[in-house]
Amino acid sequence: MKRILLLTLALSSMLSFSQTDEETIREIYTQSLTNGKSYEWLDYLSNQIGGRLSGSLNAELAVQWGKEELEKLGLDKVWLQPVMVPKWVRGTKEYAYIESSKKQTTNVNICALGGSVATNPLGLKAKVVEVHNFEDLEKLGEAQIKGKIVFYNRPMQADLISTFNAYGGCVNQRYQGAVEAAKYGAVGVIVRSMNLRLDDLPHTGSMTYDDLPVEKRIPSAAISTNDAELLSASLKLDSDLEFYFKQSCTQYKDVLSHNVIGEITGSEFPNEYFVVGGHLDSWDLGDGSHDDGAGIVQSMDVLRLLKESGIQPKRSIRVVLFMNEENGLRGGTKYAEEAKRKGENHVFALESDAGGFTPRGFSFDCSEANFNQVLSWKPLFKPYLIHYFEKGGSGADVSPLKSDSNVLAGLRPDSQRYFDHHHAANDTFDAVNKRELELGAATMTALVYLFDKYGTNPLPEQSQIKN
Amino acid sequence: MKRILLLTLALSSMLSFSQTDEETIREIYTQSLTNGKSYEWLDYLSNQIGGRLSGSLNAELAVQWGKEELEKLGLDKVWLQPVMVPKWVRGTKEYAYIESSKKQTTNVNICALGGSVATNPLGLKAKVVEVHNFEDLEKLGEAQIKGKIVFYNRPMQADLISTFNAYGGCVNQRYQGAVEAAKYGAVGVIVRSMNLRLDDLPHTGSMTYDDLPVEKRIPSAAISTNDAELLSASLKLDSDLEFYFKQSCTQYKDVLSHNVIGEITGSEFPNEYFVVGGHLDSWDLGDGSHDDGAGIVQSMDVLRLLKESGIQPKRSIRVVLFMNEENGLRGGTKYAEEAKRKGENHVFALESDAGGFTPRGFSFDCSEANFNQVLSWKPLFKPYLIHYFEKGGSGADVSPLKSDSNVLAGLRPDSQRYFDHHHAANDTFDAVNKRELELGAATMTALVYLFDKYGTNPLPEQSQIKN
């Protein structure tokens, strides 16, 4: 019986060697769309574990789950890589209202920004000054800001096609808003949620105090886009209104957590390492299905799909479930440190951290030669409507692996709906479409397959791919 | 005041003449994403009118609404084009269950197919024979089919990238299933819903009896994919089970309805006509937001966006809200007949009837010369991630306009989620994303702009577009 099995394996291995790239990639997509595991995994991670902020019990449950699931795949190695992570806890639900100068109150939806200090236990109430950017702060000066809450209300720019560009144009309000406002004596910060839609959901996300001493740190919260519009309109009618908010979040000491790593050891060049990964931690408001449960399960499925498609990688392919992308990047940093310390030659790394939507292509951080190599593969992706191959950033977790010679890449899914869910209570499993998720996993696997087959030192002409 | 207005208009017109195509197309997208009307219109059509099957009161409300909204746009002409349409009415909610040979019953979710006859008022109960295609019927023959319900259970093929191709590979079960089964003496037909997901929603859609005499027509219904799986599994355990269903649908005499048409008359070539359109009717189970409310509001917005972007078309651009695509195509047929009768030279027609999802490009039914002309414009669309330019079908409603020399096109949005909603109760407004819808409207407008500017008789070299 065992002999028959081995013979079957040998035959299927021989068959796969005679396959063209077109056929192999077709097989990868068929496997993902008809026999994929990513959606089932995401269901568990999202609905049985849920939101998993670094340092939380759920994050540790996710680490255990990730390790157990990778162990089931029959990889060559699975292990946990220890890493110390920040532990910030939201505490009880935040509470906020607008109080008009006639003492009429209107409740609004806020959430503390990740890393923020709490308000006084009785809450914070102050007048509000609305700004759109840090230059506005400078113009207003301490005279008009001191003792007030600064309300950052610059919306995401709707006419940008990439919503990530719109996010990039806004997120400094959230990340550095408190530090900048504190310079002028502000007592708190309210930031319009990074959301292109008008709705009632506040969107959290990380913020910094830089080296501000503890006693100068001011509480920061995000307000829903609908309530940002309301607050802005209210201020126009009643500039003396006050804003009240209460939040009880706490920053604890760092705690031990882990990256989860699985490896298929390369058959020809075991010392050339590929990484494919996403981040296992998420914010705490939703279940982190798009950010970045999708990237986690797609990355896990890359290794499984390689096996299911009968591909024995020449190079060592690792899946890394990075811990703590959201508020520290400790996992990505630690992984790169350890790789450097051990002298592991990481030639290719691919990250999926832009949602589980229909994949459109990849962004590449690499040399011109490698980029041309990738462009020569573009026709292989056309049947799958994968068309976006551009130079640019890769992803936060793999970026510390950058070297002069390696290739970093990021999956680029359709971005239109991403910020409807990003860091909010509606980043949930029901917002992920099974086929879109599976197409992403297949697209990643196809790129890994090609880089493994042809290596990252392209020939002057990519003639070997014209089969 | 009026003189200033005219001067402003003249200046903006001059400015637009000096714009490059890149700038004009950028302006179109900006208008749609920041000042679009499509989403607001769809909200009304979906939530205030709702499902609008041909011949229904809602369909007539939609006709009136479409005319009134087009009249608000300041077009050169708006009119209704009379057309007789079928009137099929679902009646009371359908009811169905599986009854095991031990008389245990399990309710299942079905809906009558559009055009089906009713069951006996007491319902129809019979044994079931499961098939995957018409060849299976032939193999089984009258001996094993007569007196039974034929259950068509061929699923949509998950590994096809275009879900429309998967639909095309299945829909003959729904459309012709009754005619084929009746040949072998079947008493009813149950068809697995055209849905790639497993869920509880039955998906309706049109079916035919061809020239089958009334007394030989057998009732046909769709069953949800979950219940199709259940029925199939139950049959394997208990081949003597019976299926009961009751539906009270009725086909009435044709009634008068209308296509709604609006026109911007061309400034240079008023006798060259462009059509941009979708279908105003929908099925009755949801509110028809994706099929085809999206196409309706996008098409309406094309004319508005041209105006808002300061574009005065050289050719006559018509928006046509076609009636009765779903179960008759009477509106599309009538429009083409009238165009022919009046000798109107229709040089270009663009249809949007594939959902309000992120646009990927267009499919073209045209000559090689026109297709090359389109390909020369491809770089203009790259910033908007519009990459799909392929020869193929256009759309059902514009296809009767085909001539030897004209260009027909269909918008091609991302298709992954379309059949999750198609013809089912969850084809509703909340399933449409505002930005995705607006990107579609802008993409259509950009193509109309280019064909209007350069005409449909391309120069040997499309040199004029390289600005």
PDB file of C-alpha atoms in Angstrom, chain B residues 275-392:
ATOM      1  CA  VAL B 275     -26.704  54.959 -26.472  1.00  0.00           C
ATOM      2  CA  VAL B 276     -25.746  54.336 -22.887  1.00  0.00           C
ATOM      3  CA  GLY B 277     -28.136  52.275 -20.815  1.00  0.00           C
ATOM      4  CA  GLY B 278     -29.211  49.551 -18.471  1.00  0.00           C
ATOM      5  CA  HIS B 279     -32.561  47.979 -17.683  1.00  0.00           C
ATOM      6  CA  LEU B 280     -35.155  49.575 -15.479  1.00  0.00           C
ATOM      7  CA  ASP B 281     -37.107  46.430 -14.733  1.00  0.00           C
ATOM      8  CA  SER B 282     -35.855  43.942 -12.161  1.00  0.00           C
ATOM      9  CA  TRP B 283     -36.952  40.726 -10.550  1.00  0.00           C
ATOM     10  CA  ASP B 284     -39.357  40.997  -7.667  1.00  0.00           C
ATOM     11  CA  LEU B 285     -37.542  39.262  -4.807  1.00  0.00           C
ATOM     12  CA  GLY B 286     -35.029  41.985  -3.886  1.00  0.00           C
ATOM     13  CA  ASP B 287     -34.984  45.612  -4.919  1.00  0.00           C
ATOM     14  CA  GLY B 288     -32.809  45.035  -7.993  1.00  0.00           C
ATOM     15  CA  SER B 289     -29.960  47.263  -6.829  1.00  0.00           C
ATOM     16  CA  HIS B 290     -27.212  45.405  -8.657  1.00  0.00           C
ATOM     17  CA  ASP B 291     -29.483  43.995 -11.392  1.00  0.00           C
ATOM     18  CA  ASP B 292     -29.831  46.509 -12.795  1.00  0.00           C
ATOM     19  CA  GLY B 293     -30.487  49.567 -10.668  1.00  0.00           C
ATOM     20  CA  ALA B 294     -26.740  50.144 -10.738  1.00  0.00           C
ATOM     21  CA  GLY B 295     -26.654  50.183 -14.540  1.00  0.00           C
ATOM     22  CA  ILE B 296     -29.629  52.560 -14.645  1.00  0.00           C
ATOM     23  CA  VAL B 297     -28.167  55.165 -12.305  1.00  0.00           C
ATOM     24  CA  GLN B 298     -24.691  54.886 -13.819  1.00  0.00           C
ATOM     25  CA  SER B 299     -26.117  55.437 -17.289  1.00  0.00           C
ATOM     26  CA  MET B 300     -28.133  58.422 -16.115  1.00  0.00           C
ATOM     27  CA  ASP B 301     -25.029  59.829 -14.475  1.00  0.00           C
ATOM     28  CA  VAL B 302     -22.990  59.510 -17.669  1.00  0.00           C
ATOM     29  CA  LEU B 303     -25.005  62.337 -19.247  1.00  0.00           C
ATOM     30  CA  ARG B 304     -24.894  64.391 -16.049  1.00  0.00           C
ATOM     31  CA  LEU B 305     -21.140  63.841 -15.637  1.00  0.00           C
ATOM     32  CA  LEU B 306     -20.503  64.934 -19.216  1.00  0.00           C
ATOM     33  CA  LYS B 307     -22.318  68.182 -18.436  1.00  0.00           C
ATOM     34  CA  GLU B 308     -20.662  68.639 -15.027  1.00  0.00           C
ATOM     35  CA  SER B 309     -17.260  68.072 -16.587  1.00  0.00           C
ATOM     36  CA  GLY B 310     -17.917  70.801 -19.140  1.00  0.00           C
ATOM     37  CA  ILE B 311     -18.048  68.441 -22.109  1.00  0.00           C
ATOM     38  CA  GLN B 312     -20.355  69.406 -25.012  1.00  0.00           C
ATOM     39  CA  PRO B 313     -20.711  66.201 -27.032  1.00  0.00           C
ATOM     40  CA  LYS B 314     -20.326  66.432 -30.798  1.00  0.00           C
ATOM     41  CA  ARG B 315     -22.631  63.474 -31.247  1.00  0.00           C
ATOM     42  CA  SER B 316     -26.101  62.863 -29.847  1.00  0.00           C
ATOM     43  CA  ILE B 317     -25.787  60.961 -26.586  1.00  0.00           C
ATOM     44  CA  ARG B 318     -28.848  59.103 -25.379  1.00  0.00           C
ATOM     45  CA  VAL B 319     -29.450  57.431 -22.092  1.00  0.00           C
ATOM     46  CA  VAL B 320     -31.979  54.626 -22.431  1.00  0.00           C
ATOM     47  CA  LEU B 321     -33.611  53.015 -19.417  1.00  0.00           C
ATOM     48  CA  PHE B 322     -34.732  49.811 -21.086  1.00  0.00           C
ATOM     49  CA  MET B 323     -37.877  48.056 -19.915  1.00  0.00           C
ATOM     50  CA  ASN B 324     -38.215  44.282 -19.645  1.00  0.00           C
ATOM     51  CA  GLU B 325     -34.719  42.911 -20.025  1.00  0.00           C
ATOM     52  CA  GLU B 326     -35.382  40.182 -17.479  1.00  0.00           C
ATOM     53  CA  ASN B 327     -38.275  38.330 -19.053  1.00  0.00           C
ATOM     54  CA  GLY B 328     -38.693  39.385 -22.657  1.00  0.00           C
ATOM     55  CA  LEU B 329     -36.144  41.949 -23.861  1.00  0.00           C
ATOM     56  CA  ARG B 330     -39.075  43.840 -25.303  1.00  0.00           C
ATOM     57  CA  GLY B 331     -37.582  47.262 -24.516  1.00  0.00           C
ATOM     58  CA  GLY B 332     -34.241  46.589 -26.186  1.00  0.00           C
ATOM     59  CA  THR B 333     -35.984  45.070 -29.176  1.00  0.00           C
ATOM     60  CA  LYS B 334     -38.421  47.975 -29.494  1.00  0.00           C
ATOM     61  CA  TYR B 335     -35.699  50.602 -29.210  1.00  0.00           C
ATOM     62  CA  ALA B 336     -33.708  48.994 -32.038  1.00  0.00           C
ATOM     63  CA  GLU B 337     -36.825  48.621 -34.207  1.00  0.00           C
ATOM     64  CA  GLU B 338     -37.693  52.287 -33.804  1.00  0.00           C
ATOM     65  CA  ALA B 339     -34.104  53.338 -34.474  1.00  0.00           C
ATOM     66  CA  LYS B 340     -34.139  51.338 -37.678  1.00  0.00           C
ATOM     67  CA  ARG B 341     -37.558  52.609 -38.710  1.00  0.00           C
ATOM     68  CA  LYS B 342     -36.418  56.221 -38.263  1.00  0.00           C
ATOM     69  CA  GLY B 343     -33.078  55.574 -39.954  1.00  0.00           C
ATOM     70  CA  GLU B 344     -31.151  56.741 -36.893  1.00  0.00           C
ATOM     71  CA  ASN B 345     -27.474  55.958 -37.265  1.00  0.00           C
ATOM     72  CA  HIS B 346     -26.436  54.355 -33.981  1.00  0.00           C
ATOM     73  CA  VAL B 347     -22.642  54.353 -34.022  1.00  0.00           C
ATOM     74  CA  PHE B 348     -21.947  53.403 -30.404  1.00  0.00           C
ATOM     75  CA  ALA B 349     -23.873  51.741 -27.579  1.00  0.00           C
ATOM     76  CA  LEU B 350     -22.681  50.950 -24.073  1.00  0.00           C
ATOM     77  CA  GLU B 351     -24.553  48.834 -21.563  1.00  0.00           C
ATOM     78  CA  SER B 352     -24.054  48.415 -17.824  1.00  0.00           C
ATOM     79  CA  ASP B 353     -25.785  45.260 -16.632  1.00  0.00           C
ATOM     80  CA  ALA B 354     -23.275  43.290 -14.612  1.00  0.00           C
ATOM     81  CA  GLY B 355     -23.643  44.833 -11.151  1.00  0.00           C
ATOM     82  CA  GLY B 356     -22.419  47.963  -9.410  1.00  0.00           C
ATOM     83  CA  PHE B 357     -19.049  46.517  -8.395  1.00  0.00           C
ATOM     84  CA  THR B 358     -15.575  47.958  -8.986  1.00  0.00           C
ATOM     85  CA  PRO B 359     -15.230  48.407 -12.757  1.00  0.00           C
ATOM     86  CA  ARG B 360     -12.447  46.440 -14.421  1.00  0.00           C
ATOM     87  CA  GLY B 361     -13.009  47.441 -18.055  1.00  0.00           C
ATOM     88  CA  PHE B 362     -15.178  46.706 -21.053  1.00  0.00           C
ATOM     89  CA  SER B 363     -16.083  43.979 -23.468  1.00  0.00           C
ATOM     90  CA  PHE B 364     -16.392  45.105 -27.115  1.00  0.00           C
ATOM     91  CA  ASP B 365     -18.442  43.862 -30.019  1.00  0.00           C
ATOM     92  CA  CYS B 366     -16.785  45.753 -32.898  1.00  0.00           C
ATOM     93  CA  SER B 367     -14.333  45.601 -35.788  1.00  0.00           C
ATOM     94  CA  GLU B 368     -10.605  45.035 -35.349  1.00  0.00           C
ATOM     95  CA  ALA B 369      -9.992  48.659 -36.304  1.00  0.00           C
ATOM     96  CA  ASN B 370     -12.318  49.910 -33.600  1.00  0.00           C
ATOM     97  CA  PHE B 371     -10.855  47.482 -31.098  1.00  0.00           C
ATOM     98  CA  ASN B 372      -7.357  48.763 -31.860  1.00  0.00           C
ATOM     99  CA  GLN B 373      -8.675  52.280 -31.435  1.00  0.00           C
ATOM    100  CA  VAL B 374      -9.891  51.308 -27.962  1.00  0.00           C
ATOM    101  CA  LEU B 375      -6.598  49.636 -27.107  1.00  0.00           C
ATOM    102  CA  SER B 376      -4.780  52.861 -27.989  1.00  0.00           C
ATOM    103  CA  TRP B 377      -6.811  54.536 -25.201  1.00  0.00           C
ATOM    104  CA  LYS B 378      -5.894  51.929 -22.604  1.00  0.00           C
ATOM    105  CA  PRO B 379      -3.112  54.046 -21.024  1.00  0.00           C
ATOM    106  CA  LEU B 380      -5.659  56.776 -20.294  1.00  0.00           C
ATOM    107  CA  PHE B 381      -7.528  54.326 -18.051  1.00  0.00           C
ATOM    108  CA  LYS B 382      -4.526  52.944 -16.200  1.00  0.00           C
ATOM    109  CA  PRO B 383      -4.650  55.473 -13.318  1.00  0.00           C
ATOM    110  CA  TYR B 384      -8.158  54.209 -12.601  1.00  0.00           C
ATOM    111  CA  LEU B 385      -7.088  50.556 -12.584  1.00  0.00           C
ATOM    112  CA  ILE B 386      -9.233  49.895 -15.649  1.00  0.00           C
ATOM    113  CA  HIS B 387      -7.350  47.154 -17.456  1.00  0.00           C
ATOM    114  CA  TYR B 388      -9.845  44.813 -19.055  1.00  0.00           C
ATOM    115  CA  PHE B 389     -10.365  45.555 -22.752  1.00  0.00           C
ATOM    116  CA  GLU B 390     -11.454  42.427 -24.555  1.00  0.00           C
ATOM    117  CA  LYS B 391     -13.552  41.505 -27.544  1.00  0.00           C
ATOM    118  CA  GLY B 392     -16.794  39.787 -26.641  1.00  0.00           C
TER     119      GLY B 392
END
